[in-house]
PDB file of C-alpha atoms in Angstrom:
ATOM      1  CA  MET A   1     153.138 106.121  56.674  1.00  0.00           C
ATOM      2  CA  PRO A   2     153.664 102.451  55.808  1.00  0.00           C
ATOM      3  CA  SER A   3     155.484 101.975  59.118  1.00  0.00           C
ATOM      4  CA  ASP A   4     152.228 102.965  60.848  1.00  0.00           C
ATOM      5  CA  TYR A   5     149.720 100.975  58.832  1.00  0.00           C
ATOM      6  CA  LEU A   6     151.630  97.841  57.811  1.00  0.00           C
ATOM      7  CA  PRO A   7     151.644  96.322  61.324  1.00  0.00           C
ATOM      8  CA  VAL A   8     147.875  96.854  61.399  1.00  0.00           C
ATOM      9  CA  ILE A   9     147.385  95.187  58.006  1.00  0.00           C
ATOM     10  CA  LEU A  10     149.906  92.385  58.412  1.00  0.00           C
ATOM     11  CA  GLY A  11     149.518  91.770  62.131  1.00  0.00           C
ATOM     12  CA  GLU A  12     152.039  91.631  64.923  1.00  0.00           C
ATOM     13  CA  GLN A  13     154.323  89.222  63.092  1.00  0.00           C
ATOM     14  CA  SER A  14     155.250  91.955  60.610  1.00  0.00           C
ATOM     15  CA  SER A  15     157.172  93.835  63.300  1.00  0.00           C
ATOM     16  CA  GLU A  16     158.920  90.608  64.282  1.00  0.00           C
ATOM     17  CA  GLY A  17     159.960  89.858  60.690  1.00  0.00           C
ATOM     18  CA  GLY A  18     157.784  86.734  60.367  1.00  0.00           C
ATOM     19  CA  ALA A  19     155.129  88.088  58.042  1.00  0.00           C
ATOM     20  CA  PHE A  20     156.901  86.955  54.842  1.00  0.00           C
ATOM     21  CA  ARG A  21     158.566  83.752  53.692  1.00  0.00           C
ATOM     22  CA  ASP A  22     161.433  85.595  52.021  1.00  0.00           C
ATOM     23  CA  LEU A  23     162.398  88.867  50.358  1.00  0.00           C
ATOM     24  CA  THR A  24     160.493  88.029  47.152  1.00  0.00           C
ATOM     25  CA  ASP A  25     157.327  87.342  49.151  1.00  0.00           C
ATOM     26  CA  ALA A  26     157.744  90.694  50.951  1.00  0.00           C
ATOM     27  CA  GLN A  27     158.275  92.558  47.673  1.00  0.00           C
ATOM     28  CA  ASP A  28     155.287  90.888  46.012  1.00  0.00           C
ATOM     29  CA  THR A  29     153.030  91.639  48.976  1.00  0.00           C
ATOM     30  CA  MET A  30     154.145  95.261  49.180  1.00  0.00           C
ATOM     31  CA  SER A  31     153.682  95.686  45.438  1.00  0.00           C
ATOM     32  CA  LEU A  32     150.144  94.310  45.680  1.00  0.00           C
ATOM     33  CA  LEU A  33     149.295  96.575  48.640  1.00  0.00           C
ATOM     34  CA  MET A  34     150.654  99.662  46.862  1.00  0.00           C
ATOM     35  CA  ARG A  35     148.761  98.840  43.653  1.00  0.00           C
ATOM     36  CA  TYR A  36     145.542  98.439  45.631  1.00  0.00           C
ATOM     37  CA  TRP A  37     146.237 101.652  47.576  1.00  0.00           C
ATOM     38  CA  ASN A  38     146.802 103.540  44.316  1.00  0.00           C
ATOM     39  CA  ALA A  39     143.679 102.022  42.710  1.00  0.00           C
ATOM     40  CA  ILE A  40     141.556 103.244  45.613  1.00  0.00           C
ATOM     41  CA  ALA A  41     143.115 106.724  45.422  1.00  0.00           C
ATOM     42  CA  HIS A  42     142.499 106.745  41.653  1.00  0.00           C
ATOM     43  CA  ASP A  43     138.838 105.865  42.176  1.00  0.00           C
ATOM     44  CA  PHE A  44     138.408 108.680  44.694  1.00  0.00           C
ATOM     45  CA  GLU A  45     140.188 111.182  42.443  1.00  0.00           C
ATOM     46  CA  HIS A  46     138.512 110.258  39.154  1.00  0.00           C
ATOM     47  CA  GLU A  47     135.311 108.405  39.967  1.00  0.00           C
ATOM     48  CA  THR A  48     134.586 110.183  43.281  1.00  0.00           C
ATOM     49  CA  VAL A  49     133.594 106.891  44.954  1.00  0.00           C
ATOM     50  CA  HIS A  50     135.417 103.642  45.585  1.00  0.00           C
ATOM     51  CA  PHE A  51     133.246 100.595  46.077  1.00  0.00           C
ATOM     52  CA  GLY A  52     135.082  98.600  48.734  1.00  0.00           C
ATOM     53  CA  TYR A  53     134.902  94.877  49.175  1.00  0.00           C
ATOM     54  CA  LEU A  54     132.284  93.867  51.705  1.00  0.00           C
ATOM     55  CA  GLU A  55     132.132  90.400  53.138  1.00  0.00           C
ATOM     56  CA  GLU A  56     128.816  88.701  53.672  1.00  0.00           C
ATOM     57  CA  PRO A  57     127.204  89.989  56.858  1.00  0.00           C
ATOM     58  CA  ALA A  58     128.149  88.098  59.999  1.00  0.00           C
ATOM     59  CA  ASP A  59     125.548  86.575  62.298  1.00  0.00           C
ATOM     60  CA  ASP A  60     124.379  90.077  63.230  1.00  0.00           C
ATOM     61  CA  GLY A  61     123.201  90.602  59.622  1.00  0.00           C
ATOM     62  CA  ILE A  62     124.750  94.069  59.312  1.00  0.00           C
ATOM     63  CA  PRO A  63     126.395  94.493  55.915  1.00  0.00           C
ATOM     64  CA  GLY A  64     129.665  96.394  56.011  1.00  0.00           C
ATOM     65  CA  ARG A  65     130.243  96.134  59.764  1.00  0.00           C
ATOM     66  CA  GLU A  66     133.730  94.638  59.416  1.00  0.00           C
ATOM     67  CA  TRP A  67     134.573  97.131  56.662  1.00  0.00           C
ATOM     68  CA  ALA A  68     133.470 100.034  58.887  1.00  0.00           C
ATOM     69  CA  ARG A  69     135.505  98.720  61.816  1.00  0.00           C
ATOM     70  CA  GLY A  70     138.560  98.380  59.615  1.00  0.00           C
ATOM     71  CA  TYR A  71     138.027 101.858  58.196  1.00  0.00           C
ATOM     72  CA  LEU A  72     137.834 103.384  61.666  1.00  0.00           C
ATOM     73  CA  ARG A  73     140.938 101.503  62.732  1.00  0.00           C
ATOM     74  CA  GLY A  74     142.791 103.053  59.819  1.00  0.00           C
ATOM     75  CA  MET A  75     141.395 106.505  60.541  1.00  0.00           C
ATOM     76  CA  ARG A  76     142.635 106.316  64.116  1.00  0.00           C
ATOM     77  CA  LEU A  77     146.156 106.067  62.737  1.00  0.00           C
ATOM     78  CA  SER A  78     145.716 109.591  61.345  1.00  0.00           C
ATOM     79  CA  GLY A  79     145.327 111.185  64.767  1.00  0.00           C
ATOM     80  CA  GLU A  80     142.843 113.863  65.706  1.00  0.00           C
ATOM     81  CA  GLY A  81     141.806 114.904  62.176  1.00  0.00           C
ATOM     82  CA  TRP A  82     139.064 112.277  62.027  1.00  0.00           C
ATOM     83  CA  LYS A  83     137.478 113.505  65.263  1.00  0.00           C
ATOM     84  CA  GLN A  84     137.474 117.095  64.007  1.00  0.00           C
ATOM     85  CA  MET A  85     135.890 116.118  60.724  1.00  0.00           C
ATOM     86  CA  ILE A  86     133.164 113.941  62.195  1.00  0.00           C
ATOM     87  CA  GLN A  87     132.177 116.700  64.643  1.00  0.00           C
ATOM     88  CA  HIS A  88     131.764 119.226  61.825  1.00  0.00           C
ATOM     89  CA  GLU A  89     128.080 120.041  61.406  1.00  0.00           C
ATOM     90  CA  ASN A  90     128.119 119.521  57.625  1.00  0.00           C
ATOM     91  CA  GLU A  91     129.609 116.023  57.855  1.00  0.00           C
ATOM     92  CA  GLY A  92     126.618 114.046  59.145  1.00  0.00           C
ATOM     93  CA  LEU A  93     127.029 111.389  56.452  1.00  0.00           C
ATOM     94  CA  LEU A  94     130.309 110.376  58.085  1.00  0.00           C
ATOM     95  CA  LEU A  95     128.467 109.191  61.172  1.00  0.00           C
ATOM     96  CA  THR A  96     127.326 106.231  59.073  1.00  0.00           C
ATOM     97  CA  ILE A  97     130.738 104.608  59.480  1.00  0.00           C
ATOM     98  CA  PRO A  98     130.891 104.559  63.311  1.00  0.00           C
ATOM     99  CA  ILE A  99     127.184 103.687  63.479  1.00  0.00           C
ATOM    100  CA  VAL A 100     127.656 100.649  61.237  1.00  0.00           C
ATOM    101  CA  ALA A 101     130.846  99.725  63.134  1.00  0.00           C
ATOM    102  CA  GLY A 102     128.768  99.565  66.307  1.00  0.00           C
ATOM    103  CA  GLU A 103     130.677 102.326  68.072  1.00  0.00           C
ATOM    104  CA  VAL A 104     127.788 104.766  68.475  1.00  0.00           C
ATOM    105  CA  ASP A 105     125.281 102.204  69.732  1.00  0.00           C
ATOM    106  CA  PRO A 106     126.423  98.570  70.015  1.00  0.00           C
ATOM    107  CA  ALA A 107     122.759  97.470  69.992  1.00  0.00           C
ATOM    108  CA  TRP A 108     122.076  99.139  66.613  1.00  0.00           C
ATOM    109  CA  PRO A 109     119.931  98.288  64.680  1.00  0.00           C
ATOM    110  CA  LYS A 110     117.023  97.612  66.975  1.00  0.00           C
ATOM    111  CA  GLU A 111     115.328  95.526  64.267  1.00  0.00           C
ATOM    112  CA  PRO A 112     116.699  93.604  61.269  1.00  0.00           C
ATOM    113  CA  LEU A 113     117.551  95.682  58.222  1.00  0.00           C
ATOM    114  CA  THR A 114     115.407  95.351  55.119  1.00  0.00           C
ATOM    115  CA  GLU A 115     117.200  94.626  51.871  1.00  0.00           C
ATOM    116  CA  GLU A 116     116.544  98.189  50.701  1.00  0.00           C
ATOM    117  CA  LYS A 117     117.878  99.659  53.949  1.00  0.00           C
ATOM    118  CA  ALA A 118     120.982  97.451  53.762  1.00  0.00           C
ATOM    119  CA  GLU A 119     121.644  98.646  50.189  1.00  0.00           C
ATOM    120  CA  GLU A 120     121.172 102.279  51.210  1.00  0.00           C
ATOM    121  CA  LEU A 121     123.526 101.757  54.139  1.00  0.00           C
ATOM    122  CA  GLN A 122     126.258 100.417  51.852  1.00  0.00           C
ATOM    123  CA  GLN A 123     125.882 103.428  49.577  1.00  0.00           C
ATOM    124  CA  HIS A 124     126.204 105.741  52.591  1.00  0.00           C
ATOM    125  CA  LEU A 125     129.346 103.928  53.760  1.00  0.00           C
ATOM    126  CA  PHE A 126     131.102 104.408  50.449  1.00  0.00           C
ATOM    127  CA  ALA A 127     129.866 107.981  50.066  1.00  0.00           C
ATOM    128  CA  ALA A 128     131.172 108.762  53.568  1.00  0.00           C
ATOM    129  CA  ALA A 129     134.587 107.307  52.686  1.00  0.00           C
ATOM    130  CA  ALA A 130     134.657 109.440  49.538  1.00  0.00           C
ATOM    131  CA  ARG A 131     133.726 112.512  51.566  1.00  0.00           C
ATOM    132  CA  ALA A 132     136.527 111.794  54.039  1.00  0.00           C
ATOM    133  CA  TYR A 133     138.981 111.426  51.160  1.00  0.00           C
ATOM    134  CA  GLN A 134     138.017 114.864  49.846  1.00  0.00           C
ATOM    135  CA  TYR A 135     138.009 116.423  53.314  1.00  0.00           C
ATOM    136  CA  PHE A 136     141.623 115.372  53.925  1.00  0.00           C
ATOM    137  CA  LYS A 137     142.854 116.288  50.429  1.00  0.00           C
ATOM    138  CA  PRO A 138     144.485 119.575  51.585  1.00  0.00           C
ATOM    139  CA  ASP A 139     146.219 117.724  54.426  1.00  0.00           C
ATOM    140  CA  ARG A 140     147.609 115.119  52.025  1.00  0.00           C
ATOM    141  CA  ALA A 141     148.879 117.865  49.701  1.00  0.00           C
ATOM    142  CA  ALA A 142     150.581 119.686  52.591  1.00  0.00           C
ATOM    143  CA  TYR A 143     152.132 116.438  53.815  1.00  0.00           C
ATOM    144  CA  ALA A 144     153.384 115.647  50.301  1.00  0.00           C
ATOM    145  CA  GLN A 145     155.012 119.088  50.075  1.00  0.00           C
ATOM    146  CA  ILE A 146     156.777 118.586  53.398  1.00  0.00           C
ATOM    147  CA  ALA A 147     157.921 115.114  52.375  1.00  0.00           C
ATOM    148  CA  THR A 148     159.210 116.443  49.047  1.00  0.00           C
ATOM    149  CA  ARG A 149     161.129 119.266  50.737  1.00  0.00           C
ATOM    150  CA  THR A 150     162.592 116.858  53.267  1.00  0.00           C
ATOM    151  CA  GLN A 151     163.664 114.474  50.516  1.00  0.00           C
ATOM    152  CA  GLN A 152     165.234 117.343  48.551  1.00  0.00           C
ATOM    153  CA  GLN A 153     167.129 118.487  51.629  1.00  0.00           C
ATOM    154  CA  ARG A 154     168.426 114.963  52.220  1.00  0.00           C
ATOM    155  CA  SER A 155     169.587 114.642  48.624  1.00  0.00           C
ATOM    156  CA  GLN A 156     171.512 117.921  48.618  1.00  0.00           C
ATOM    157  CA  PRO A 157     175.236 117.554  49.249  1.00  0.00           C
ATOM    158  CA  HIS A 158     176.422 118.739  52.601  1.00  0.00           C
ATOM    159  CA  GLY A 159     178.529 121.851  52.222  1.00  0.00           C
ATOM    160  CA  ARG A 160     180.849 123.707  54.522  1.00  0.00           C
ATOM    161  CA  ARG A 161     179.449 126.497  56.587  1.00  0.00           C
ATOM    162  CA  ASP A 162     182.778 128.345  56.642  1.00  0.00           C
ATOM    163  CA  PRO A 163     185.355 128.575  53.884  1.00  0.00           C
ATOM    164  CA  LYS A 164     188.076 125.947  53.932  1.00  0.00           C
ATOM    165  CA  ILE A 165     191.283 126.986  55.675  1.00  0.00           C
ATOM    166  CA  GLY A 166     194.394 126.267  53.677  1.00  0.00           C
ATOM    167  CA  ARG A 167     197.418 124.763  55.428  1.00  0.00           C
ATOM    168  CA  ASN A 168     199.485 127.886  54.691  1.00  0.00           C
ATOM    169  CA  ASP A 169     196.724 130.347  55.670  1.00  0.00           C
ATOM    170  CA  ALA A 170     196.867 132.244  58.914  1.00  0.00           C
ATOM    171  CA  CYS A 171     195.392 130.226  61.773  1.00  0.00           C
ATOM    172  CA  PRO A 172     191.878 131.436  62.652  1.00  0.00           C
ATOM    173  CA  CYS A 173     192.715 131.254  66.376  1.00  0.00           C
ATOM    174  CA  GLY A 174     194.582 134.549  66.020  1.00  0.00           C
ATOM    175  CA  SER A 175     198.052 133.294  66.937  1.00  0.00           C
ATOM    176  CA  GLY A 176     199.597 134.740  63.792  1.00  0.00           C
ATOM    177  CA  SER A 177     201.093 131.344  62.845  1.00  0.00           C
ATOM    178  CA  LYS A 178     200.279 129.351  59.755  1.00  0.00           C
ATOM    179  CA  PHE A 179     197.409 126.936  60.228  1.00  0.00           C
ATOM    180  CA  LYS A 180     199.685 123.905  59.576  1.00  0.00           C
ATOM    181  CA  LYS A 181     202.029 125.003  62.404  1.00  0.00           C
ATOM    182  CA  CYS A 182     199.214 125.831  64.820  1.00  0.00           C
ATOM    183  CA  CYS A 183     195.728 124.323  65.158  1.00  0.00           C
ATOM    184  CA  GLY A 184     195.937 122.321  61.920  1.00  0.00           C
ATOM    185  CA  GLY A 185     199.216 120.573  62.688  1.00  0.00           C
ATOM    186  CA  PRO A 186     199.519 116.806  63.030  1.00  0.00           C
ATOM    187  CA  GLY A 187     198.249 115.655  66.406  1.00  0.00           C
ATOM    188  CA  LEU A 188     196.997 119.127  67.224  1.00  0.00           C
ATOM    189  CA  GLY A 189     193.307 119.870  67.489  1.00  0.00           C
ATOM    190  CA  ALA A 190     191.243 123.001  67.422  1.00  0.00           C
ATOM    191  CA  ASP A 191     191.559 123.243  71.189  1.00  0.00           C
ATOM    192  CA  HIS A 192     195.354 123.857  70.937  1.00  0.00           C
TER     193      HIS A 192
END
């Protein structure tokens, strides 16, 4: 949900209201984030792979390290699903992400990466992200169904559970009086 990931993207000041200059700035930023989000989803749905933006390697020379760390930070927002997927025996490619992030072995790699190995590593990162997208597709569909049902329930008018009692109807308390002279009278409540 945006309420979960926006503070991560925008930093602590987003929860304090200081992330934007004004309402227009907030709307423009949110529009840009949603367009980018949808472009990534489109790539995964139609192209099967999204080639993320990688910054130049830091002093450690590991391409994609910051991307992998950011990816894992986002995955942690999803709860336990990531752990289940990465432990699945057929999902070995996904280990590339925590390895590159430095979470499996902070001293990895033991020797500098060759240009060919660095290129292969980038391909594995993006392939792993695509695999994760496909793995969680049923979960996203189930979540969308729940969200749709919830939205439909919220948009339905609230109706009475019991039929309306007319003022001249017999009082439901069993007194035999008309409702207007009994429990429905002015200043009288249902506890009368």
